[in-house]
């Protein structure tokens, strides 16, 4: 909402020297947000004066144009020029070249003298042009920045002005005025008016407020006017679309008369362009009182006005010259010819006021907020009227607004008002709220006194009665947002001052912090990031094919998944059962943009529906459901475990002098899984695995020591990579993080580090080709006993010197005692025990 300061001063005590910034600073105190300042003098600077054209000499030019060489008086005849500056003639007569031809000798015009600056940083100076020294410019409204008309210069008599020559034109046209723009939240529609903002300014400053509605003399009752019927046979939520309609008639108006410059200036600063006198008056009253209104050409109306719902498929051509097909919910203003307006949104073109209009019917009505909001959205037709109606308009100001329009039409358009008028409808019941005396203090944390409460609410316009330990508050008609005691509490806090609310930080209860699972999750994510992987967030919406491929290891087995009722696209119509489809999409998108070497991971929920999903009915509102009802609701919610996944493509490092990048392979994916186990203190078991999304021979199954499978890692299936246009040999892993958290110890205890030296021994074992190296390693660890600190596979060989169908596995064993230095015999004995266990289990033989 833009608030011209000259307008605001009529109803609030704004200091004469206050700027728009000063006004906004006060309004911020009562909950409004600053938006912008609109000040013509920021782009327009004088001297800009009224001049009178003394002579015009038309001079044709070789380029086909004809220019006017004008002599323009810019000071009263017989007076001396008081302005000085290069190019300003002391005689008071300026020679000016002008290309416009819409003026004659004797016309009074606006002259920008040398030294002036026009919008666009256009500096005026005396300059040689067309063989003359042109010292100034005769300006158009567009050049002054006060309109879009650029057809000719501004002739003051045509806008109803006859000022003295030499008058400051900027003051004459209201260009020294300025406007403060504030943001109005949807619940405070009353502030879309000078009336509402002036009241709020008075609240903020503690000064007096004059209600503009109180300055309008309204007849006690209206009757005998134009026929109006309210006929809403399909109210929304049982509330009539129109519950008041005021109609007044003004005859003999001259719609061609110019709008007073002060009104044009205020409308322009408020963000509304001048159109014609009747339309400008209508807009002016809407901005002043917050009540939208409409002017009809009375002679174009056919029969009585009927406010009714539209018939489905009915059409209307609105003021913007567009034909619109109506919905059965649309509320219409109609006459015998059909629709003449979409109520509260926009009028129809058929009854539009034009220059030939002589008789005007003024409408000021009150419409239901929901009805107007739906029509506005349905037709994508935002308007100043709908913006106010859908936020709530004061029911009691309709007759005041109609009278104000009538008074201005009589004053400026020369019309005569009919004594008769129309006022139909039923006033809504006043909203009464019971406010316990201590309620506001308990909610806000301030010990509000009785004076605080009563004064604040009465300043709003509410009627307050004290009833023992509570207050009965009747909300003012212009505040339809006040419905509950919490609304009143907010208003009390706002008017007493938000700065009075103590800033007290709550004290965290002792002994609380992150839960065990929260700590584990943070450690896991941080460990993966520290390992060089980049965390991403992918959409949880995937295709059915993606869920079937990644959600289950066995090919040809469908995966139960949740189908979205309203998906972003049918292609991604299911909630994910695996993290990997989204990660692959992110990697694919990065590849398409030239990023080839990627190590991405995500930790997020997957959605695994069980046999039961949802409930047969929704519990009623207003009461807490019984425990069994809540249990049934929870039982119907799908399992949503946290999974962590990673995708690695390209190389582990960028190419650089002295560094040959290594391509990521399946072992890197397994190592990432091991990092997850290490940081949580879990000993993961890695074995050969099979999963339809992974390469048949390069996939590992990740399990706990209990045998529970918690994920897979390895190289993605070549066919899948080709279908996704991903690089060959890309690798991935996915783990059930919730299963890892459950298996992890509450506290990870660091193992004692022995200070005694280590004894290292190697052993090479020949085993059958189909024996997994991991199982041999486990046998060695078991057989070596407590002296074994670590065992690692460092070589696999099959070929010359090895019997066909067998392979050689070379292991490095590290032995250490916590209390002594091991002898060679002790280390050898432990090694022999390890070999014996491998021989017993797999028939392993040393090379």
Short mmCIF file of C-alpha atoms in Angstrom, two decimals, residues 7-450:
data_model
loop_
_atom_site.label_atom_id
_atom_site.label_comp_id
_atom_site.label_asym_id
_atom_site.label_seq_id
_atom_site.Cartn_x
_atom_site.Cartn_y
_atom_site.Cartn_z
CA UNK A 7 -3.27 12.64 2.03
CA UNK A 8 -2.23 11.01 5.30
CA UNK A 9 -1.85 14.43 6.93
CA UNK A 10 -5.57 15.12 6.41
CA UNK A 11 -6.47 12.43 8.96
CA UNK A 12 -3.35 11.93 11.12
CA UNK A 13 -0.96 14.32 12.82
CA UNK A 14 2.07 13.81 10.61
CA UNK A 15 4.71 16.50 11.25
CA UNK A 16 5.16 18.97 8.40
CA UNK A 17 8.80 18.06 7.95
CA UNK A 18 8.33 14.28 8.17
CA UNK A 19 9.61 12.22 5.25
CA UNK A 20 8.32 8.94 3.89
CA UNK A 21 11.12 7.20 5.79
CA UNK A 22 9.92 8.82 9.03
CA UNK A 23 6.37 7.62 8.44
CA UNK A 24 7.52 4.07 7.70
CA UNK A 25 9.65 4.06 10.85
CA UNK A 26 6.53 4.79 12.90
CA UNK A 27 4.41 2.21 11.09
CA UNK A 28 7.03 -0.46 11.68
CA UNK A 29 6.30 -0.10 15.40
CA UNK A 30 2.75 -1.39 14.84
CA UNK A 31 3.74 -4.35 12.70
CA UNK A 32 4.02 -3.13 9.12
CA UNK A 33 7.00 -3.85 6.89
CA UNK A 34 8.83 -1.17 4.92
CA UNK A 35 8.75 -1.61 1.16
CA UNK A 36 9.85 1.51 -0.74
CA UNK A 37 9.79 5.29 -0.96
CA UNK A 38 8.21 7.06 -3.94
CA UNK A 39 9.45 10.63 -4.28
CA UNK A 40 9.20 12.52 -7.62
CA UNK A 41 11.94 14.91 -6.54
CA UNK A 42 14.42 12.02 -6.53
CA UNK A 43 14.38 12.13 -10.33
CA UNK A 44 12.89 15.57 -11.10
CA UNK A 45 14.57 18.80 -10.05
CA UNK A 46 13.77 22.44 -10.83
CA UNK A 47 13.60 25.11 -11.91
CA UNK A 48 10.29 24.01 -13.45
CA UNK A 49 7.82 26.89 -13.83
CA UNK A 50 4.60 27.94 -15.49
CA UNK A 51 5.20 29.77 -18.76
CA UNK A 52 2.96 31.50 -21.29
CA UNK A 53 3.60 31.17 -24.99
CA UNK A 54 3.97 34.67 -26.50
CA UNK A 55 4.72 33.74 -30.09
CA UNK A 56 5.19 30.73 -32.33
CA UNK A 57 7.14 30.76 -35.60
CA UNK A 58 6.83 27.56 -37.61
CA UNK A 59 10.03 26.68 -39.46
CA UNK A 60 10.08 23.76 -41.95
CA UNK A 61 13.33 21.79 -41.95
CA UNK A 62 15.21 19.93 -44.66
CA UNK A 63 14.50 16.62 -42.90
CA UNK A 64 10.77 17.12 -43.45
CA UNK A 65 9.99 18.16 -39.88
CA UNK A 66 8.53 21.48 -38.86
CA UNK A 67 9.74 22.97 -35.61
CA UNK A 68 8.26 25.80 -33.56
CA UNK A 69 10.51 28.66 -32.53
CA UNK A 70 8.72 29.93 -29.43
CA UNK A 71 9.06 32.91 -27.17
CA UNK A 72 7.80 31.94 -23.72
CA UNK A 73 7.33 34.30 -20.77
CA UNK A 74 8.33 32.61 -17.50
CA UNK A 75 7.86 35.53 -15.07
CA UNK A 76 4.84 37.80 -14.66
CA UNK A 77 4.73 40.66 -17.15
CA UNK A 78 6.64 43.65 -15.82
CA UNK A 79 8.47 41.55 -13.18
CA UNK A 80 12.19 40.83 -13.13
CA UNK A 81 13.63 37.33 -13.42
CA UNK A 82 14.85 36.33 -9.96
CA UNK A 83 16.41 33.05 -11.13
CA UNK A 84 20.00 33.04 -12.21
CA UNK A 85 22.06 30.53 -14.08
CA UNK A 86 23.58 29.87 -17.44
CA UNK A 87 20.92 30.09 -20.13
CA UNK A 88 18.24 31.83 -18.03
CA UNK A 89 17.32 35.13 -19.73
CA UNK A 90 17.13 38.08 -17.26
CA UNK A 91 14.24 39.52 -19.27
CA UNK A 92 11.99 36.63 -18.20
CA UNK A 93 11.36 35.54 -21.81
CA UNK A 94 12.99 32.32 -23.01
CA UNK A 95 13.54 31.32 -26.61
CA UNK A 96 12.67 27.61 -26.93
CA UNK A 97 12.60 25.21 -29.88
CA UNK A 98 9.65 22.79 -29.62
CA UNK A 99 8.62 19.96 -31.95
CA UNK A 100 5.05 19.54 -30.61
CA UNK A 101 2.10 21.25 -32.29
CA UNK A 102 -0.77 20.84 -29.81
CA UNK A 103 -0.59 24.38 -28.36
CA UNK A 104 -1.16 27.94 -29.53
CA UNK A 105 -0.08 31.42 -28.58
CA UNK A 106 -1.42 32.42 -25.17
CA UNK A 107 -1.42 28.88 -23.75
CA UNK A 108 0.09 28.36 -20.34
CA UNK A 109 2.53 25.47 -20.27
CA UNK A 110 5.16 23.85 -18.06
CA UNK A 111 8.69 25.06 -18.82
CA UNK A 112 11.82 23.31 -17.59
CA UNK A 113 14.51 26.00 -17.43
CA UNK A 114 18.27 25.48 -17.84
CA UNK A 115 19.59 23.74 -14.73
CA UNK A 116 16.55 21.47 -14.35
CA UNK A 117 16.93 17.69 -14.34
CA UNK A 118 14.18 15.42 -15.73
CA UNK A 119 13.60 11.70 -15.04
CA UNK A 120 16.25 9.60 -16.69
CA UNK A 121 18.97 12.02 -15.53
CA UNK A 122 18.20 14.31 -18.47
CA UNK A 123 19.81 17.69 -17.79
CA UNK A 124 18.30 20.82 -19.34
CA UNK A 125 20.72 23.42 -20.68
CA UNK A 126 20.84 26.12 -23.32
CA UNK A 127 21.98 24.52 -26.58
CA UNK A 128 22.21 25.39 -30.25
CA UNK A 129 19.66 23.49 -32.36
CA UNK A 130 17.91 24.12 -35.69
CA UNK A 131 19.77 27.45 -35.97
CA UNK A 132 18.56 28.79 -32.62
CA UNK A 133 19.84 28.88 -29.04
CA UNK A 134 17.09 26.93 -27.27
CA UNK A 135 17.17 27.76 -23.55
CA UNK A 136 14.78 25.32 -21.87
CA UNK A 137 12.04 22.87 -22.81
CA UNK A 138 8.25 22.95 -22.94
CA UNK A 139 7.43 19.64 -21.24
CA UNK A 140 4.94 16.83 -21.78
CA UNK A 141 3.53 14.77 -18.93
CA UNK A 142 5.78 11.88 -19.87
CA UNK A 143 8.87 14.04 -19.79
CA UNK A 144 7.87 15.21 -16.31
CA UNK A 145 7.41 11.60 -15.22
CA UNK A 146 3.75 12.07 -14.26
CA UNK A 147 2.11 10.06 -17.05
CA UNK A 148 2.57 8.17 -20.30
CA UNK A 149 1.05 10.73 -22.69
CA UNK A 150 3.78 11.87 -25.10
CA UNK A 151 1.59 13.09 -27.95
CA UNK A 152 2.13 16.71 -27.07
CA UNK A 153 3.12 19.16 -24.38
CA UNK A 154 1.06 19.73 -21.24
CA UNK A 155 -1.36 22.65 -21.70
CA UNK A 156 -2.50 23.63 -18.21
CA UNK A 157 -5.92 24.93 -19.21
CA UNK A 158 -6.85 21.45 -20.40
CA UNK A 159 -6.47 20.07 -16.88
CA UNK A 160 -8.48 22.91 -15.36
CA UNK A 161 -5.60 25.17 -14.29
CA UNK A 162 -4.99 28.87 -14.93
CA UNK A 163 -2.02 29.74 -12.67
CA UNK A 164 0.05 32.89 -12.66
CA UNK A 165 3.06 32.89 -14.97
CA UNK A 166 6.24 31.99 -13.07
CA UNK A 167 4.45 29.75 -10.54
CA UNK A 168 6.46 26.76 -9.36
CA UNK A 169 4.98 24.02 -11.57
CA UNK A 170 6.27 21.24 -9.35
CA UNK A 171 4.24 22.53 -6.43
CA UNK A 172 1.27 23.17 -8.72
CA UNK A 173 1.29 19.54 -9.91
CA UNK A 174 1.93 18.04 -6.47
CA UNK A 175 5.43 16.88 -7.32
CA UNK A 176 6.87 17.80 -3.94
CA UNK A 177 4.64 15.21 -2.32
CA UNK A 178 6.01 11.74 -1.51
CA UNK A 179 4.62 8.33 -0.64
CA UNK A 180 5.65 5.64 1.81
CA UNK A 181 4.99 2.08 0.68
CA UNK A 182 4.32 -0.63 3.26
CA UNK A 183 3.60 -4.34 3.03
CA UNK A 184 0.11 -5.25 4.24
CA UNK A 185 -0.35 -8.82 5.47
CA UNK A 186 -3.50 -10.69 4.36
CA UNK A 187 -5.17 -10.42 7.79
CA UNK A 188 -5.00 -6.62 7.84
CA UNK A 189 -7.02 -5.64 4.80
CA UNK A 190 -8.25 -2.48 6.54
CA UNK A 191 -4.74 -1.05 5.99
CA UNK A 192 -5.34 -0.98 2.21
CA UNK A 193 -6.78 2.49 2.77
CA UNK A 194 -5.68 5.89 3.98
CA UNK A 195 -8.36 5.49 6.65
CA UNK A 196 -6.75 2.36 8.03
CA UNK A 197 -3.15 3.56 7.78
CA UNK A 198 -3.96 6.90 9.42
CA UNK A 199 -5.52 5.05 12.33
CA UNK A 200 -2.41 2.86 12.66
CA UNK A 201 -0.13 5.90 12.46
CA UNK A 202 -2.08 7.43 15.35
CA UNK A 203 -1.62 4.18 17.32
CA UNK A 204 2.14 4.26 16.66
CA UNK A 205 2.65 7.89 17.61
CA UNK A 206 0.01 8.29 20.32
CA UNK A 207 -1.59 11.19 18.44
CA UNK A 208 -5.17 11.82 17.43
CA UNK A 209 -6.91 10.37 14.38
CA UNK A 210 -9.73 11.79 12.31
CA UNK A 211 -11.86 9.16 10.63
CA UNK A 212 -12.49 10.24 7.01
CA UNK A 213 -15.83 8.45 7.18
CA UNK A 214 -16.94 10.85 9.89
CA UNK A 215 -16.49 13.81 7.52
CA UNK A 216 -19.11 12.51 5.05
CA UNK A 217 -22.74 13.45 5.66
CA UNK A 218 -24.86 10.37 4.90
CA UNK A 219 -28.68 10.31 4.79
CA UNK A 220 -30.21 8.47 7.72
CA UNK A 221 -32.07 6.16 5.37
CA UNK A 222 -32.19 5.56 1.62
CA UNK A 223 -35.28 4.51 -0.29
CA UNK A 224 -36.95 4.89 -3.65
CA UNK A 225 -33.75 4.46 -5.59
CA UNK A 226 -32.66 2.14 -8.39
CA UNK A 227 -34.07 -1.38 -8.08
CA UNK A 228 -31.61 -3.92 -6.62
CA UNK A 229 -32.27 -7.56 -5.66
CA UNK A 230 -29.90 -9.89 -3.82
CA UNK A 231 -30.58 -13.42 -5.07
CA UNK A 232 -27.83 -15.85 -4.08
CA UNK A 233 -29.29 -19.33 -4.42
CA UNK A 234 -25.92 -21.12 -4.00
CA UNK A 235 -24.00 -19.43 -1.16
CA UNK A 236 -20.50 -20.73 -0.42
CA UNK A 237 -20.35 -22.30 3.05
CA UNK A 238 -23.86 -20.97 3.58
CA UNK A 239 -22.71 -17.35 3.51
CA UNK A 240 -24.43 -15.04 0.96
CA UNK A 241 -22.10 -13.63 -1.68
CA UNK A 242 -23.51 -10.12 -1.16
CA UNK A 243 -25.05 -8.92 2.10
CA UNK A 244 -25.24 -5.17 1.36
CA UNK A 245 -25.71 -3.17 -1.82
CA UNK A 246 -25.90 0.62 -1.86
CA UNK A 247 -26.82 2.43 -5.09
CA UNK A 248 -26.92 6.18 -5.66
CA UNK A 249 -27.70 8.18 -8.79
CA UNK A 250 -26.02 11.34 -10.10
CA UNK A 251 -27.45 12.99 -13.20
CA UNK A 252 -26.10 15.58 -15.61
CA UNK A 253 -22.41 14.85 -15.09
CA UNK A 254 -19.76 16.00 -17.55
CA UNK A 255 -17.42 13.00 -17.76
CA UNK A 256 -14.99 14.94 -19.96
CA UNK A 257 -14.03 17.40 -17.27
CA UNK A 258 -10.41 17.10 -16.15
CA UNK A 259 -9.56 15.41 -12.88
CA UNK A 260 -8.20 17.96 -10.37
CA UNK A 261 -4.38 17.90 -10.43
CA UNK A 262 -4.17 17.26 -6.67
CA UNK A 263 -6.28 14.13 -7.10
CA UNK A 264 -4.21 12.98 -10.08
CA UNK A 265 -1.06 13.53 -8.05
CA UNK A 266 -2.31 11.48 -5.10
CA UNK A 267 -3.57 8.66 -7.30
CA UNK A 268 -0.25 8.57 -9.15
CA UNK A 269 1.74 8.40 -5.91
CA UNK A 270 -0.62 5.65 -4.72
CA UNK A 271 0.23 3.66 -7.86
CA UNK A 272 -2.96 4.27 -9.88
CA UNK A 273 -2.95 6.12 -13.18
CA UNK A 274 -5.55 8.74 -14.03
CA UNK A 275 -8.16 7.51 -16.55
CA UNK A 276 -11.19 9.82 -16.48
CA UNK A 277 -12.91 11.94 -13.87
CA UNK A 278 -15.62 9.41 -12.81
CA UNK A 279 -13.13 6.52 -12.71
CA UNK A 280 -10.56 8.63 -10.84
CA UNK A 281 -13.15 9.61 -8.24
CA UNK A 282 -14.13 5.97 -7.80
CA UNK A 283 -10.50 4.95 -7.27
CA UNK A 284 -9.84 7.90 -4.98
CA UNK A 285 -12.68 6.96 -2.64
CA UNK A 286 -11.59 3.32 -2.64
CA UNK A 287 -8.08 4.32 -1.53
CA UNK A 288 -9.38 6.79 1.04
CA UNK A 289 -12.00 4.62 2.75
CA UNK A 290 -10.98 1.09 1.73
CA UNK A 291 -14.41 0.46 0.17
CA UNK A 292 -14.27 -0.49 -3.54
CA UNK A 293 -17.06 1.03 -5.60
CA UNK A 294 -18.13 1.13 -9.22
CA UNK A 295 -19.72 3.67 -11.56
CA UNK A 296 -22.19 2.47 -14.21
CA UNK A 297 -23.51 4.42 -17.17
CA UNK A 298 -27.11 4.61 -15.96
CA UNK A 299 -28.53 4.96 -19.47
CA UNK A 300 -26.96 1.62 -20.51
CA UNK A 301 -28.63 -0.35 -17.73
CA UNK A 302 -31.68 -2.44 -18.63
CA UNK A 303 -34.05 -3.02 -15.75
CA UNK A 304 -33.25 -3.72 -12.12
CA UNK A 305 -29.86 -4.92 -10.88
CA UNK A 306 -29.81 -8.52 -9.64
CA UNK A 307 -26.85 -9.95 -7.72
CA UNK A 308 -26.80 -13.70 -8.40
CA UNK A 309 -24.58 -16.69 -9.11
CA UNK A 310 -23.54 -17.35 -12.69
CA UNK A 311 -24.91 -20.10 -14.86
CA UNK A 312 -22.13 -22.50 -15.89
CA UNK A 313 -20.82 -21.43 -19.30
CA UNK A 314 -22.32 -17.93 -19.13
CA UNK A 315 -20.04 -15.27 -20.64
CA UNK A 316 -19.13 -11.64 -19.95
CA UNK A 317 -16.78 -9.13 -21.55
CA UNK A 318 -14.97 -7.31 -18.75
CA UNK A 319 -13.49 -3.81 -18.72
CA UNK A 320 -10.18 -5.16 -20.03
CA UNK A 321 -12.04 -6.11 -23.26
CA UNK A 322 -11.63 -9.86 -22.67
CA UNK A 323 -14.49 -12.31 -22.94
CA UNK A 324 -14.60 -14.63 -19.95
CA UNK A 325 -16.48 -17.87 -19.48
CA UNK A 326 -18.08 -17.93 -16.04
CA UNK A 327 -18.28 -20.64 -13.41
CA UNK A 328 -21.36 -21.49 -11.38
CA UNK A 329 -19.57 -20.20 -8.25
CA UNK A 330 -18.96 -16.72 -9.73
CA UNK A 331 -21.03 -13.96 -8.17
CA UNK A 332 -22.40 -11.57 -10.80
CA UNK A 333 -23.93 -8.13 -11.05
CA UNK A 334 -26.63 -8.44 -13.71
CA UNK A 335 -29.50 -6.56 -15.29
CA UNK A 336 -32.17 -7.63 -17.76
CA UNK A 337 -29.53 -7.94 -20.51
CA UNK A 338 -27.36 -10.37 -18.52
CA UNK A 339 -24.05 -10.04 -16.62
CA UNK A 340 -22.68 -6.50 -16.28
CA UNK A 341 -19.87 -7.27 -13.86
CA UNK A 342 -18.06 -9.97 -11.88
CA UNK A 343 -18.93 -8.88 -8.37
CA UNK A 344 -16.01 -7.40 -6.45
CA UNK A 345 -13.52 -8.22 -9.21
CA UNK A 346 -14.16 -6.23 -12.39
CA UNK A 347 -17.05 -4.50 -14.13
CA UNK A 348 -18.38 -5.31 -17.56
CA UNK A 349 -17.54 -3.36 -20.71
CA UNK A 350 -21.19 -2.91 -21.73
CA UNK A 351 -22.06 -0.47 -18.91
CA UNK A 352 -18.66 1.25 -18.74
CA UNK A 353 -18.62 5.01 -18.12
CA UNK A 354 -17.36 6.91 -21.16
CA UNK A 355 -16.97 10.53 -22.28
CA UNK A 356 -20.58 10.51 -23.48
CA UNK A 357 -21.92 9.43 -20.07
CA UNK A 358 -24.25 11.96 -18.46
CA UNK A 359 -26.05 9.89 -15.81
CA UNK A 360 -24.11 7.69 -13.37
CA UNK A 361 -25.25 4.94 -11.02
CA UNK A 362 -22.83 4.53 -8.11
CA UNK A 363 -22.48 1.09 -6.50
CA UNK A 364 -20.89 0.41 -3.10
CA UNK A 365 -21.48 -3.15 -1.95
CA UNK A 366 -20.17 -5.68 0.56
CA UNK A 367 -19.18 -9.09 -0.81
CA UNK A 368 -18.11 -12.36 0.80
CA UNK A 369 -14.35 -12.75 1.00
CA UNK A 370 -14.24 -16.40 -0.12
CA UNK A 371 -16.49 -15.84 -3.13
CA UNK A 372 -14.40 -12.92 -4.40
CA UNK A 373 -11.08 -14.69 -3.79
CA UNK A 374 -12.19 -17.74 -5.73
CA UNK A 375 -13.41 -15.71 -8.70
CA UNK A 376 -10.22 -13.68 -8.76
CA UNK A 377 -8.04 -16.79 -8.82
CA UNK A 378 -10.30 -18.64 -11.24
CA UNK A 379 -10.16 -15.89 -13.85
CA UNK A 380 -6.57 -14.82 -13.05
CA UNK A 381 -7.96 -11.32 -12.71
CA UNK A 382 -6.32 -9.44 -9.83
CA UNK A 383 -7.72 -5.97 -9.25
CA UNK A 384 -7.53 -3.29 -6.59
CA UNK A 385 -11.14 -4.07 -5.69
CA UNK A 386 -10.67 -7.83 -5.31
CA UNK A 387 -7.50 -7.29 -3.27
CA UNK A 388 -9.59 -5.48 -0.67
CA UNK A 389 -12.75 -7.58 -0.78
CA UNK A 390 -10.96 -10.89 -0.33
CA UNK A 391 -9.26 -9.54 2.80
CA UNK A 392 -12.41 -8.10 4.32
CA UNK A 393 -14.12 -4.70 3.95
CA UNK A 394 -16.04 -2.74 6.60
CA UNK A 395 -19.75 -3.54 6.11
CA UNK A 396 -20.77 -0.21 7.64
CA UNK A 397 -18.79 2.04 5.28
CA UNK A 398 -20.62 1.17 2.04
CA UNK A 399 -23.15 4.02 2.30
CA UNK A 400 -20.37 6.45 3.30
CA UNK A 401 -18.29 5.53 0.26
CA UNK A 402 -21.27 5.88 -2.08
CA UNK A 403 -22.05 9.31 -0.65
CA UNK A 404 -18.39 10.37 -0.98
CA UNK A 405 -18.40 9.41 -4.68
CA UNK A 406 -21.67 11.29 -5.16
CA UNK A 407 -20.29 14.41 -3.46
CA UNK A 408 -17.14 14.43 -5.63
CA UNK A 409 -19.14 13.87 -8.84
CA UNK A 410 -21.37 16.78 -7.94
CA UNK A 411 -18.40 19.00 -7.07
CA UNK A 412 -16.10 18.22 -9.99
CA UNK A 413 -18.34 16.75 -12.71
CA UNK A 414 -21.19 19.21 -12.30
CA UNK A 415 -23.79 16.54 -11.58
CA UNK A 416 -26.94 16.61 -9.49
CA UNK A 417 -27.56 13.85 -6.97
CA UNK A 418 -30.94 12.17 -6.65
CA UNK A 419 -32.33 12.34 -3.15
CA UNK A 420 -33.58 8.78 -3.52
CA UNK A 421 -31.23 5.87 -3.15
CA UNK A 422 -30.99 2.14 -2.53
CA UNK A 423 -29.58 0.32 0.50
CA UNK A 424 -30.48 -3.37 0.72
CA UNK A 425 -29.02 -6.16 2.82
CA UNK A 426 -28.68 -7.36 6.38
CA UNK A 427 -25.96 -6.27 8.77
CA UNK A 428 -23.80 -9.08 10.19
CA UNK A 429 -23.82 -9.77 13.90
CA UNK A 430 -21.09 -7.98 15.84
CA UNK A 431 -18.24 -10.28 16.92
CA UNK A 432 -18.04 -10.51 20.71
CA UNK A 433 -15.00 -12.09 22.34
CA UNK A 434 -14.45 -13.04 25.99
CA UNK A 435 -10.90 -12.17 27.11
CA UNK A 436 -9.78 -13.40 30.57
CA UNK A 437 -7.91 -10.67 32.43
CA UNK A 438 -4.63 -12.56 32.70
CA UNK A 439 -4.73 -14.27 29.31
CA UNK A 440 -2.65 -11.74 27.36
CA UNK A 441 0.01 -11.55 30.09
CA UNK A 442 0.33 -15.33 30.21
CA UNK A 443 0.77 -15.57 26.45
CA UNK A 444 3.12 -12.62 25.88
CA UNK A 445 5.14 -12.55 29.10
CA UNK A 446 4.32 -8.95 30.03
CA UNK A 447 2.25 -7.96 33.06
CA UNK A 448 -0.30 -5.92 31.13
CA UNK A 449 -2.26 -3.54 33.35
CA UNK A 450 -5.98 -3.02 33.00
#
